XYZ file of C-alpha atoms in Angstrom:
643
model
C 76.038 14.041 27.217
C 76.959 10.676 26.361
C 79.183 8.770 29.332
C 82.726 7.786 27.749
C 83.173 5.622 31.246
C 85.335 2.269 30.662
C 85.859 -0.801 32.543
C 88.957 -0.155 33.727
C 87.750 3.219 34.943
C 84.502 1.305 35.931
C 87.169 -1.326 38.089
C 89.145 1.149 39.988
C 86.757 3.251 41.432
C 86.666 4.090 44.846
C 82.959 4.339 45.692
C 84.655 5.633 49.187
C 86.001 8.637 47.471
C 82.325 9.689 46.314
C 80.607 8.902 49.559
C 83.744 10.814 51.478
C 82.731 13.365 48.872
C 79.031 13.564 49.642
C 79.742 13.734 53.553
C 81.575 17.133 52.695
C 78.938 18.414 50.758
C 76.368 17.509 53.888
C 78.531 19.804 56.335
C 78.056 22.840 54.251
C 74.849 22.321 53.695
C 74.274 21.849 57.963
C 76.076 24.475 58.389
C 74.101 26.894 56.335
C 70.934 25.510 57.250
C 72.264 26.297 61.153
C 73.189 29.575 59.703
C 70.145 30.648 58.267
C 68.332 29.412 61.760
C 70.404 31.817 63.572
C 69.728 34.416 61.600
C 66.069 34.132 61.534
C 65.427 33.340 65.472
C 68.542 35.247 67.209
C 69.093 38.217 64.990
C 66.391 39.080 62.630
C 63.374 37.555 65.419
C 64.669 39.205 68.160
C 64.748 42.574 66.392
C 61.748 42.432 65.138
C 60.086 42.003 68.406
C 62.212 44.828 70.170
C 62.095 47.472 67.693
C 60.091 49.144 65.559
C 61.644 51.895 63.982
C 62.406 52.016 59.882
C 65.993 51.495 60.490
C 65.193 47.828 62.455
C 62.882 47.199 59.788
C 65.525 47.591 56.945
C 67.624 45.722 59.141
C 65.534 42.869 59.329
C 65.038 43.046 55.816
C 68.879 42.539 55.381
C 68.799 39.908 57.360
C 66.119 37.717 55.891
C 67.612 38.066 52.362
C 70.877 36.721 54.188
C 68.486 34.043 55.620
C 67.645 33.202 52.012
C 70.998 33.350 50.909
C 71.601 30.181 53.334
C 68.890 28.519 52.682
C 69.536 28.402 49.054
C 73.199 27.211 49.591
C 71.700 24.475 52.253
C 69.374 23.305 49.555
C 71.569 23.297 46.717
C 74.361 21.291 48.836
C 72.041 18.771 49.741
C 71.305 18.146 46.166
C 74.741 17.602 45.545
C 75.440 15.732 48.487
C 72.101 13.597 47.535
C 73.758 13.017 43.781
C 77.336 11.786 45.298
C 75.074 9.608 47.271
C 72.792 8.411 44.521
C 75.919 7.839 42.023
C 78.078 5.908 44.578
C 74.946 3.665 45.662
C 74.039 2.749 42.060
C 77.667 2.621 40.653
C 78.486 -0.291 43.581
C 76.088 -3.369 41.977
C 77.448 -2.761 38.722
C 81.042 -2.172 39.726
C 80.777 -5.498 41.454
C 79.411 -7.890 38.715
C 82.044 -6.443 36.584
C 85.155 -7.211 39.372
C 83.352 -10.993 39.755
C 83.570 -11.185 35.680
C 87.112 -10.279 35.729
C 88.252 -12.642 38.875
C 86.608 -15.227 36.508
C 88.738 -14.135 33.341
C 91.683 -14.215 35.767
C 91.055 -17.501 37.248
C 90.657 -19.011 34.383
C 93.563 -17.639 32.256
C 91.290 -15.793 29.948
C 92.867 -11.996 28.327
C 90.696 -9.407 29.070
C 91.618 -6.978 25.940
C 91.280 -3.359 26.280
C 87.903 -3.390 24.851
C 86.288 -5.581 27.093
C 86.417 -8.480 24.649
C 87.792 -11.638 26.045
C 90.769 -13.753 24.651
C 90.380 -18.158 25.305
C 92.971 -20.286 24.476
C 92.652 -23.438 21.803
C 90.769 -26.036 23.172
C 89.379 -29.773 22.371
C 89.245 -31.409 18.740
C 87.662 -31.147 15.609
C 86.637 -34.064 14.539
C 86.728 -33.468 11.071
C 90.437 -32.299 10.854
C 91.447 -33.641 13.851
C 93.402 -30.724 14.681
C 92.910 -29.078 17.872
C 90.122 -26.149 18.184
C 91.523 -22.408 17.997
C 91.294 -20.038 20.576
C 89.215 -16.437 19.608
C 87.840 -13.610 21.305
C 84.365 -13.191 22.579
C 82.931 -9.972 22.311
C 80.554 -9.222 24.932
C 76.745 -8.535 23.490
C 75.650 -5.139 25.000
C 72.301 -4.920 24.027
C 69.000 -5.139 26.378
C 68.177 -8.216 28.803
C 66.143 -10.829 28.442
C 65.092 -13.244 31.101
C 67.709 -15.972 30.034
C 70.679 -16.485 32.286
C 68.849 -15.006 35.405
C 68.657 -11.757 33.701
C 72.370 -10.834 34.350
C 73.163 -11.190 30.547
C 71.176 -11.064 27.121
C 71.295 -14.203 24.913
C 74.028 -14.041 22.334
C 75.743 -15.933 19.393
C 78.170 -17.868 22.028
C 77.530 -20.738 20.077
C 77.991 -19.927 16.726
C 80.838 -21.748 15.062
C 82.440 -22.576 11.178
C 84.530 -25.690 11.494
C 88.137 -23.955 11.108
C 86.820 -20.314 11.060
C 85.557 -20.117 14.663
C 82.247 -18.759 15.303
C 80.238 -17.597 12.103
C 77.713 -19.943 10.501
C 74.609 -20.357 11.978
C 73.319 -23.826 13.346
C 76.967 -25.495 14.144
C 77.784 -25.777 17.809
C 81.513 -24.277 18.650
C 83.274 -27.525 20.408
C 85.685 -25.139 21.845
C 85.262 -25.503 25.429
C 86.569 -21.819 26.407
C 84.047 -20.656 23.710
C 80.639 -20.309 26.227
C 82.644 -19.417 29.195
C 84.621 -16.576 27.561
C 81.580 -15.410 26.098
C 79.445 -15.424 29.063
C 82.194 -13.479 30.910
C 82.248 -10.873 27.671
C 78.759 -10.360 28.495
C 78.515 -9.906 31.853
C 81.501 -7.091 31.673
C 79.615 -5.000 28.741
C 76.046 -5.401 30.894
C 78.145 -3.930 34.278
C 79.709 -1.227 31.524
C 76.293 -0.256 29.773
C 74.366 -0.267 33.089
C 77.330 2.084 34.656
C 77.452 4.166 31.798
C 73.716 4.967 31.949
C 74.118 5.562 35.775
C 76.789 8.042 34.746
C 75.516 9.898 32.162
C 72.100 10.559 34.563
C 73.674 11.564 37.244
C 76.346 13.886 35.307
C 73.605 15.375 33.585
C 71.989 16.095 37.271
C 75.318 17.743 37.982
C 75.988 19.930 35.251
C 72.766 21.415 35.720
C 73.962 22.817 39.884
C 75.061 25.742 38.652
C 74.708 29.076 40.786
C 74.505 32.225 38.854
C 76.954 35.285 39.303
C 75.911 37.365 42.073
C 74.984 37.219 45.953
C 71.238 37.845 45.460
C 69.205 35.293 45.924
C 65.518 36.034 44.139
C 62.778 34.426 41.956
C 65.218 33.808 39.309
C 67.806 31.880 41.880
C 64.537 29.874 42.993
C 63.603 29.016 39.676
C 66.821 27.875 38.748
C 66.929 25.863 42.110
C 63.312 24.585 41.172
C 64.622 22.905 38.029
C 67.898 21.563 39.974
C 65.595 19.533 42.322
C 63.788 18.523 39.398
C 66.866 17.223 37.585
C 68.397 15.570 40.641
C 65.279 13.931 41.955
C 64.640 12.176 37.903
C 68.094 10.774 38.165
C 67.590 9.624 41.898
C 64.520 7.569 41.138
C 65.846 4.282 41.627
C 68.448 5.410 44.581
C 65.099 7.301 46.503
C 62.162 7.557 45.513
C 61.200 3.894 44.626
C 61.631 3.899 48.084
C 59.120 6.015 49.047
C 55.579 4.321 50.563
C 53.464 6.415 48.152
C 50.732 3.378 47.519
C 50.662 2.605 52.129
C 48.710 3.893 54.727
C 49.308 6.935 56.550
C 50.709 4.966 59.621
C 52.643 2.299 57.487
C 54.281 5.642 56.246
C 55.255 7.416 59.539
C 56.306 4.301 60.607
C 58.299 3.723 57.368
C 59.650 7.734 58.019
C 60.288 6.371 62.036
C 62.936 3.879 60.809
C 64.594 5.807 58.270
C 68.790 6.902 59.375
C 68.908 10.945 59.584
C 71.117 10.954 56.770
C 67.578 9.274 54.454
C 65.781 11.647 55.920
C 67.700 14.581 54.757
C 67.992 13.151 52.026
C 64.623 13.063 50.891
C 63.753 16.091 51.928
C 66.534 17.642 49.653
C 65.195 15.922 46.503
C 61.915 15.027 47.218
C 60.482 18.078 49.327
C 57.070 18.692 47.165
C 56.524 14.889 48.135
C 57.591 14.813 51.673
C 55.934 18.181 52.408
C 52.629 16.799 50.976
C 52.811 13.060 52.088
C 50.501 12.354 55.050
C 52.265 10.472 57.864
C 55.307 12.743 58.148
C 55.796 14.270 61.093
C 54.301 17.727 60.937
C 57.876 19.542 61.541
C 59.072 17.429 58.935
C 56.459 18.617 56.498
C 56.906 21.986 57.371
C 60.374 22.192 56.923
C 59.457 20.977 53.290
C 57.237 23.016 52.073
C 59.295 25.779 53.350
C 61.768 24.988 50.830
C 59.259 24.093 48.159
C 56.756 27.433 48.836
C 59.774 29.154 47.671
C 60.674 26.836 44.277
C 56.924 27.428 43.641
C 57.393 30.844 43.859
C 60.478 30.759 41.854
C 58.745 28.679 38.894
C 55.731 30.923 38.802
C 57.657 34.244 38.611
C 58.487 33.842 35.058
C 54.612 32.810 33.845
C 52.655 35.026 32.580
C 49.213 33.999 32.631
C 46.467 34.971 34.971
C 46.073 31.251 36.891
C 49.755 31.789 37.824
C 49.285 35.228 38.939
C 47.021 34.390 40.764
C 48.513 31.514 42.379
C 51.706 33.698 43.070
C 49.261 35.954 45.558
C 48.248 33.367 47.148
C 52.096 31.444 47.897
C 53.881 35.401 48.756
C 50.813 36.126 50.534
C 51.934 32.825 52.696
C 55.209 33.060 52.551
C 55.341 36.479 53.911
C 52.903 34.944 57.278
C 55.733 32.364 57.779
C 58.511 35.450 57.746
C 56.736 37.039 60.626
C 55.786 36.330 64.648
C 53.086 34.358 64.707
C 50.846 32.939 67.790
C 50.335 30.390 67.944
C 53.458 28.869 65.576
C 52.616 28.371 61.872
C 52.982 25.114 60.373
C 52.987 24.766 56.800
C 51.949 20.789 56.203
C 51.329 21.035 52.402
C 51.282 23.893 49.162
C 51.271 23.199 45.970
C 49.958 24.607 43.000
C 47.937 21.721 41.233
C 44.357 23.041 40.562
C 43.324 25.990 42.413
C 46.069 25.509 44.485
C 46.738 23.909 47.692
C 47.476 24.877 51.323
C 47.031 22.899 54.775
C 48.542 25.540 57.404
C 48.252 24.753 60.888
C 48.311 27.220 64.181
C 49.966 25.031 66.789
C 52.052 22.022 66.088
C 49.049 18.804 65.630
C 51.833 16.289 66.289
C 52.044 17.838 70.199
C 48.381 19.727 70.586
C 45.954 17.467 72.906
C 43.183 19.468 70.867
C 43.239 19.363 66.715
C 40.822 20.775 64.170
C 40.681 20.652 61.144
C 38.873 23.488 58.579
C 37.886 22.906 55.121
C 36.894 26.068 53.769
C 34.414 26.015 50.648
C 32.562 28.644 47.674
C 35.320 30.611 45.929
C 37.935 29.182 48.330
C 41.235 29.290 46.384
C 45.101 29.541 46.528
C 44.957 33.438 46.001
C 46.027 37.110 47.449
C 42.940 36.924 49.880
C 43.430 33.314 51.005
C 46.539 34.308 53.895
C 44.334 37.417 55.796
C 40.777 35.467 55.737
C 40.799 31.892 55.205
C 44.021 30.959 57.403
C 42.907 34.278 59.659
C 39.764 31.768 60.796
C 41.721 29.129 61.573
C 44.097 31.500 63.669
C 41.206 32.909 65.214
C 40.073 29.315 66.256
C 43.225 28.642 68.099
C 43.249 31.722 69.968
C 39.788 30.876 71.246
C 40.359 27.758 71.821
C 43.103 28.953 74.125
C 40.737 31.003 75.941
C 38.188 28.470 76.380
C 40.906 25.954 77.734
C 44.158 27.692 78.671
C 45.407 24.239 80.208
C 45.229 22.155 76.875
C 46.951 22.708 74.073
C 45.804 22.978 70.823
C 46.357 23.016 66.904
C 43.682 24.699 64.374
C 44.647 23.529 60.924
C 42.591 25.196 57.395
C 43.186 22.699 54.896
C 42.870 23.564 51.533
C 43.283 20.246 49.771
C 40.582 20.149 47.308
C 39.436 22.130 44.323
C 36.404 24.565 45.568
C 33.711 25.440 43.668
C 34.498 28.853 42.287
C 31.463 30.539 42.688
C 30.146 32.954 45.331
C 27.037 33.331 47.144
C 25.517 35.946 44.860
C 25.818 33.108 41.707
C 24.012 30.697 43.796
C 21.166 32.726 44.375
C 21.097 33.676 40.632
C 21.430 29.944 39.182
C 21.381 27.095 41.630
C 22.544 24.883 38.827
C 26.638 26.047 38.836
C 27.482 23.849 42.045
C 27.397 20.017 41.973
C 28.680 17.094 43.950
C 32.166 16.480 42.025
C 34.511 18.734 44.074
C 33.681 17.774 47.310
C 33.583 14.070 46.104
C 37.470 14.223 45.111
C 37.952 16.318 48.058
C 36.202 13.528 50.601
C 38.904 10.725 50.335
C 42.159 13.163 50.320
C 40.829 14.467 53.606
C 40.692 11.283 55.136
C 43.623 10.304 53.952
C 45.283 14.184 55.607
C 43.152 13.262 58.937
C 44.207 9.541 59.183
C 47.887 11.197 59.163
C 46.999 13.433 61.601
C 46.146 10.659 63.901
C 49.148 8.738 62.786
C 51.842 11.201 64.205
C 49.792 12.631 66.938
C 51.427 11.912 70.247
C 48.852 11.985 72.849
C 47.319 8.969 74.158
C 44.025 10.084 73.027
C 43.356 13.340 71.046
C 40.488 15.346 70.859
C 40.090 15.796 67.171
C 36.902 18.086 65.479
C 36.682 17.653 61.858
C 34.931 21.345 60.465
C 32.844 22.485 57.663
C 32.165 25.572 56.044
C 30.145 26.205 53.668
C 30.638 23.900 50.326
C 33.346 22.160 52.833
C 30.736 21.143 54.843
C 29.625 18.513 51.925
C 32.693 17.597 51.448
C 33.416 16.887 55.251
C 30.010 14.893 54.670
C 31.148 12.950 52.403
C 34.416 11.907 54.197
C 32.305 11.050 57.318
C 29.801 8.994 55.353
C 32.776 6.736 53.727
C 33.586 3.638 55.496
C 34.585 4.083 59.254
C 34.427 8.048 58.979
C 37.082 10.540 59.373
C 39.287 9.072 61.116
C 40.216 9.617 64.173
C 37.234 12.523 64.611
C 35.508 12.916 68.118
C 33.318 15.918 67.058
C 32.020 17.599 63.413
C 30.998 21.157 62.793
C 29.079 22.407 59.916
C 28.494 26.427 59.249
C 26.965 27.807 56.638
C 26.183 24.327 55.109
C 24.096 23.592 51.741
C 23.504 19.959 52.939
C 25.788 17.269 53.799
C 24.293 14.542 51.662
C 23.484 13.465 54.440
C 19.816 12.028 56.019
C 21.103 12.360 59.436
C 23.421 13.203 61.745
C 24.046 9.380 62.568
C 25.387 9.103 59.189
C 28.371 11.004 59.732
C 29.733 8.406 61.814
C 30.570 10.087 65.426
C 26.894 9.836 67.051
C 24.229 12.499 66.688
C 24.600 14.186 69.599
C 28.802 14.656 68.306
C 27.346 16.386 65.173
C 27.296 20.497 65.595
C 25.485 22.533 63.563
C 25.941 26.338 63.053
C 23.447 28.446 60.631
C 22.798 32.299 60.694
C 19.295 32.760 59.828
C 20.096 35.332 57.515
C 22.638 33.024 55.751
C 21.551 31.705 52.351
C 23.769 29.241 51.613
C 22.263 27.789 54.552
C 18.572 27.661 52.659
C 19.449 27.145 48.642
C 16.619 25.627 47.702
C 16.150 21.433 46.963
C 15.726 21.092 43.167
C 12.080 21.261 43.358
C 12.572 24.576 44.807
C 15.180 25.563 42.432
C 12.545 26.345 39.455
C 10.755 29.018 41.591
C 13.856 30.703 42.788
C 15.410 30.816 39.056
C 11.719 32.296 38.448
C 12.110 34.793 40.795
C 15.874 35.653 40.052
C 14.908 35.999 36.139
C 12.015 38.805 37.142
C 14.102 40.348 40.274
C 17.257 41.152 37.641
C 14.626 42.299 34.834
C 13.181 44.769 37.227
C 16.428 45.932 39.335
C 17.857 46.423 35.319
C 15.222 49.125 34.505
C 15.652 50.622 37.531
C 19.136 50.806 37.743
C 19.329 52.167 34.095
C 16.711 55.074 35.176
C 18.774 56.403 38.167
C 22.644 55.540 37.403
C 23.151 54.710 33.575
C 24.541 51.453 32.121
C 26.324 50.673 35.373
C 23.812 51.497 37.293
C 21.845 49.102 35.060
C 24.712 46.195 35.531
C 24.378 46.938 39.584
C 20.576 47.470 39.469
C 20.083 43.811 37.238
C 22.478 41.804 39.717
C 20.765 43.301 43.057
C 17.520 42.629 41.639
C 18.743 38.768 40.073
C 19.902 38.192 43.995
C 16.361 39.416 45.783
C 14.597 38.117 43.378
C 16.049 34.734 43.415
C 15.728 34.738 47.168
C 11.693 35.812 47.191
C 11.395 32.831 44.371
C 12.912 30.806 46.603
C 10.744 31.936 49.808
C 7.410 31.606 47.633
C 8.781 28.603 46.722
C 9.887 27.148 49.657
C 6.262 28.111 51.404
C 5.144 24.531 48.923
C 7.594 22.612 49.885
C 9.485 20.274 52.500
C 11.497 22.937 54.621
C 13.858 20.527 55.404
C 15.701 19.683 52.123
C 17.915 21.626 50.723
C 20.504 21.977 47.967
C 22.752 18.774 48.985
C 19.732 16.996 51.113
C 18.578 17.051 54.760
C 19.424 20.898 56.159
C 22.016 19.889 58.953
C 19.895 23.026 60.935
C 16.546 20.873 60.659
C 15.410 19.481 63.459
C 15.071 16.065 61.421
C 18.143 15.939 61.033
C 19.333 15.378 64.417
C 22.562 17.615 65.104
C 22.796 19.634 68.041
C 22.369 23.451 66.803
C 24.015 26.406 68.778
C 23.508 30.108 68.499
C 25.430 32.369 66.489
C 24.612 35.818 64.857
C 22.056 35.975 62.349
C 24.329 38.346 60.085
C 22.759 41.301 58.262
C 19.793 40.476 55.782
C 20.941 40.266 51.908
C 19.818 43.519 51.224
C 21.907 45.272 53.460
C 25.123 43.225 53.860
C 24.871 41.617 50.969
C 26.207 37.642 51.649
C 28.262 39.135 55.102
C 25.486 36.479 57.251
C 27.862 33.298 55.078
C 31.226 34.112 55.945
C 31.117 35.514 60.085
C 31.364 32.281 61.820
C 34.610 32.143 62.709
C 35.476 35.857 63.278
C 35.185 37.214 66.990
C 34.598 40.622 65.784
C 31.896 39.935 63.858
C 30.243 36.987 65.433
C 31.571 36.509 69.014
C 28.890 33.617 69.912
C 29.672 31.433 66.537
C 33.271 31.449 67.202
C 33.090 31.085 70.998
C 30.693 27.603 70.614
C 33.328 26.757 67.775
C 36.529 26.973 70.229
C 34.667 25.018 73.017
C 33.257 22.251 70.565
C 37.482 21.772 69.823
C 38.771 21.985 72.953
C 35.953 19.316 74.306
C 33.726 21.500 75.435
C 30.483 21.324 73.985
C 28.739 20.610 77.408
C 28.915 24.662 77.680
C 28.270 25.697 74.256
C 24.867 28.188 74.045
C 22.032 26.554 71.980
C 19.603 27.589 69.319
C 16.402 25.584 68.417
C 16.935 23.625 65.431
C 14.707 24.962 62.365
């Protein structure tokens, strides 16, 4: 659409009208979003927790689709209020330049004609006739700025004359004195007119596109629609907004920039901007959560309609969250950041790390991904941390956040063992400095005088916690570090991770392999072993179950094998480097080790010793020493000898 805005239309606007506008828009969208509260904690809540017959559960079912019915109308209000907003704001520099250009034209008796142009009277004398000067009109240039004239107009031909003619040949200086002035005023009304005509046309485009479909049902579709309505409204709001936003600061430059914003900003931003403010470290973690409970459901809504596997796959993993955040859940969820860049991102707390006195923070690590299985066992460990963390200190408060804010290496134990070579350094590298950046927040918004703050590693997150401790200053704010199941750290020693040896916590089932992948020297023997385990477990398998039996027979025998490589191996060679350096469970590296189970041996559990830490049922000692490290505690956590 092209903006057929004038000046006159452009002159008697009343910005008022929009803003008054805007206002009205923000009550229905309060009121919904009040709506959709109510329905969720006194109707729907409460009935879930009283009964549990299939009649209550349809019921609640009906009322969380009404839920979503308000929260759709909240969000898309706010996007219209936000566009009022945005229009009226940018409209009001224009609008004025153009009123000061026409109090000019007025004080000096110049005609403002209908197209802008400006009419100047005959003026001075031509010396070669010696007749006075004509009067003319000045058309006003409208194409782009150039520095001259304090960028408020482009250079034009003001001063362009033909004795007689007026303005025309090049090189002759118009002696009409009106000549410059009118034309200076001609320009500054058509830069006001082309500067609120683009304005215009951005934010009408915005517009059109908030358009509900027929219907009361609110679904994927609706949410995709709404996805590419915040889309739409946040391009045109760039200048208004999100200039605005401290993207390039410091976590606590930002939450102090979020501190002095007006509640009206703040809504504001979240409205438009929610996949930033729902990701941005610094905000408030209520403030991110509110976010990215709008923007779990656009993702949602803009996956739906994709085909391919990678979104699929993705889509698991956001319903799977989205349906933990529908239900009772202790402690409270807190969803501080999803997307879906990579392998997908989620940093879900249990317990509110703005108000907690205690806060971890999990990075999960091999095959870790935004997927179906990521809601019932990577956020379950986290849960599970906060629940013993409560039991270790029921008179301090604490938050146990998984934060999935890096791209894992997708590979599982059983690859490892077969080639050592399909995990390297670059995940956890990029990982390192965004988890900084999330604790650094974290410490930024946390309201206790001084926090107790654990910083934990499993697995492949253990290097990449590593690597965040080693950078300059460490993680900060982190009192305490915990590494299970770890390949290495990249690490010498403990007292390189920044908090002091004896704050460095080590946790490694002795049946764990991760815990034991060989150094590179080592790696030749165990690929060695894992090429003549997978020959022999092939023939086998073939002779007792067929070709599958021959597929399960070769990868059995490629896993033993590569761990009796590895042993024979490992028999030649410094025990206490491993994959990603000094083994955190070595007693050269200085951490303090404490017990936990030593899971089943590979050839009965398969790789169940790697993933037990944090789970109570299956490894009560791991995941007790784990809750009393985070609640301060690690004066009564049970030892083990270090390796």
């Amino acid at each position: 659409m092209t903006s057929a805005l004038t000046w006159q239309q452009l002159r008697d606007l009343k910005l008022s009208e929009l803003d008054e506008a805007a206002d009205g828009w923000a009550k229905v969208s309060h009121h919904a979003d009040a709506s959709a509260e109510r329905v969720d904690a006194e109707m729907a809540g409460k009935l879930s927790k009283t009964q549990e017959s299939e009649s209550a559960k349809a019921a609640v079912r009906r009322l969380r689709r009404l839920s979503r019915n308000y929260h759709y109308i909240h969000a898309e209000c706010g996007l219209i209020r936000s566009s009022l907003n945005g229009l009226a704001c940018e409209l009001g520099p224009p609008q004025k330049r153009l009123k000061e250009a026409l109090d000019d034209a007025t004080t000096l008796s110049y005609t403002v004609n209908e197209d802008g142009s400006i009419g100047y009277p005959a003026g001075g004398k031509d010396e070669m006739t010696g007749e006075r000067i004509p009067g003319g009109s000045a058309v006003g240039n409208n194409g782009m700025l150039t520095p001259d004239n304090n960028g408020l107009h482009p250079p034009s031909d003001e001063g362009l004359y033909t004795p007689g003619t007026g303005p025309g040949t090049p090189g002759l200086i118009n002696p009409n004195p009106h000549r410059a002035k009118a034309q200076d005023i001609a320009d500054r009304i058509a830069h006001a007119l082309r500067e609120a005509r683009e304005i215009d046309e951005r934010y009408g485009q915005a517009l059109g596109k908030l358009k509900a479909g027929p219907g009361l049902k609110v679904d994927a579709k609706t949410w995709a629609d709404a996805a590419a309505d915040v889309k739409a409204v946040g391009d045109a709001a760039t200048a208004y907004l999100k200039g605005g936003i401290p993207l390039d600061k410091s976590p606590a430059a930002r939450k102090d920039w979020w501190d002095h914003l007006t509640q009206e900003q703040r809504e504001e931003y979240l409205a438009v901007y929610p996949d930033v403010m729902g990701n941005l470290d610094g905000i408030p973690a209520t403030v991110r959560d509110e976010a990215n409970r709008e923007n779990i459901q656009l993702l949602i809504g803009k996956l739906s309609g994709q085909d391919d596997e990678e979104s699929k796959t993705l889509l698991d993993g956001l319903k799977g969250i989205q349906e933990k955040l529908q239900e009772p859940s202790e402690p409270p969820m807190y969803l501080l950041g999803i997307g879906d860049e990579g392998n997908g991102r989620a940093i879900v707390s249990y317990g509110n790390p703005d108000t907690a006195k205690n806060v971890s923070a999990y990075v999960p690590g091999l095959s870790t991904r935004l997927d179906g299985e990521f809601a019932g066992g990577t956020m379950k460990r986290a849960q599970d941390t906060a629940l013993g963390a409560r039991e270790a200190d029921p008179h301090s408060s604490t938050a146990s956040i998984v934060w999935l804010g890096y791209d894992a290496p997708q590979v599982s134990p059983s690859d490892l063992a077969a080639n050592t070579d399909v995990m390297f350094r670059e995940n956890a590298e990029a990982g390192a400095p965004a988890y900084n950046s999330f604790m650094a927040g974290i410490s930024a918004t946390n309201e206790n005088k001084d926090p107790h703050i654990t910083a934990i590693g499993h697995s492949y997150g253990s290097l990449t916690v590593g690597l965040a401790a080693q950078e300059k200053g460490g993680v900060p704010g982190v009192d305490d570090i915990v590494l299970v199941g770890s390949p290495g750290t990249g690490a010498k020693t403990a007292d390189d991770l920044n908090v002091g040896k004896h704050h460095v916590f080590v946790g490694a089932a002795d049946n764990d392999i991760v815990t034991k992948l060989p150094n590179h020297h080592e790696a030749s023997g165990m690929g060695a072993g894992a090429a003549g385990g997978g020959s022999a477990g092939l023939v086998l398998g073939l002779g007792m179950g067929g070709p599958l039996g021959g597929v399960v027979g070769g990868t059995a025998g490629t896993v033993v094998g590569g761990v009796a490589g590895y042993m024979a191996q490992d028999q030649q060679t410094d025990p206490s480097q491993i994959w990603f350096g000094t083994d955190p469970a070595n007693k050269t590296f200085g951490a303090t080790r404490f017990l936990v189970d030593d899971g089943p041996p590979v050839t009965e559990g398969g790789f169940d010793a790697h993933s037990h830490y944090f789970t109570p049922t299956k490894d009560q000692m791991s995941a007790d020493n784990i809750a009393k490290i985070v609640v301060g505690k690690s004066d009564e956590i049970v030892l083990e000898q270090p390796r």
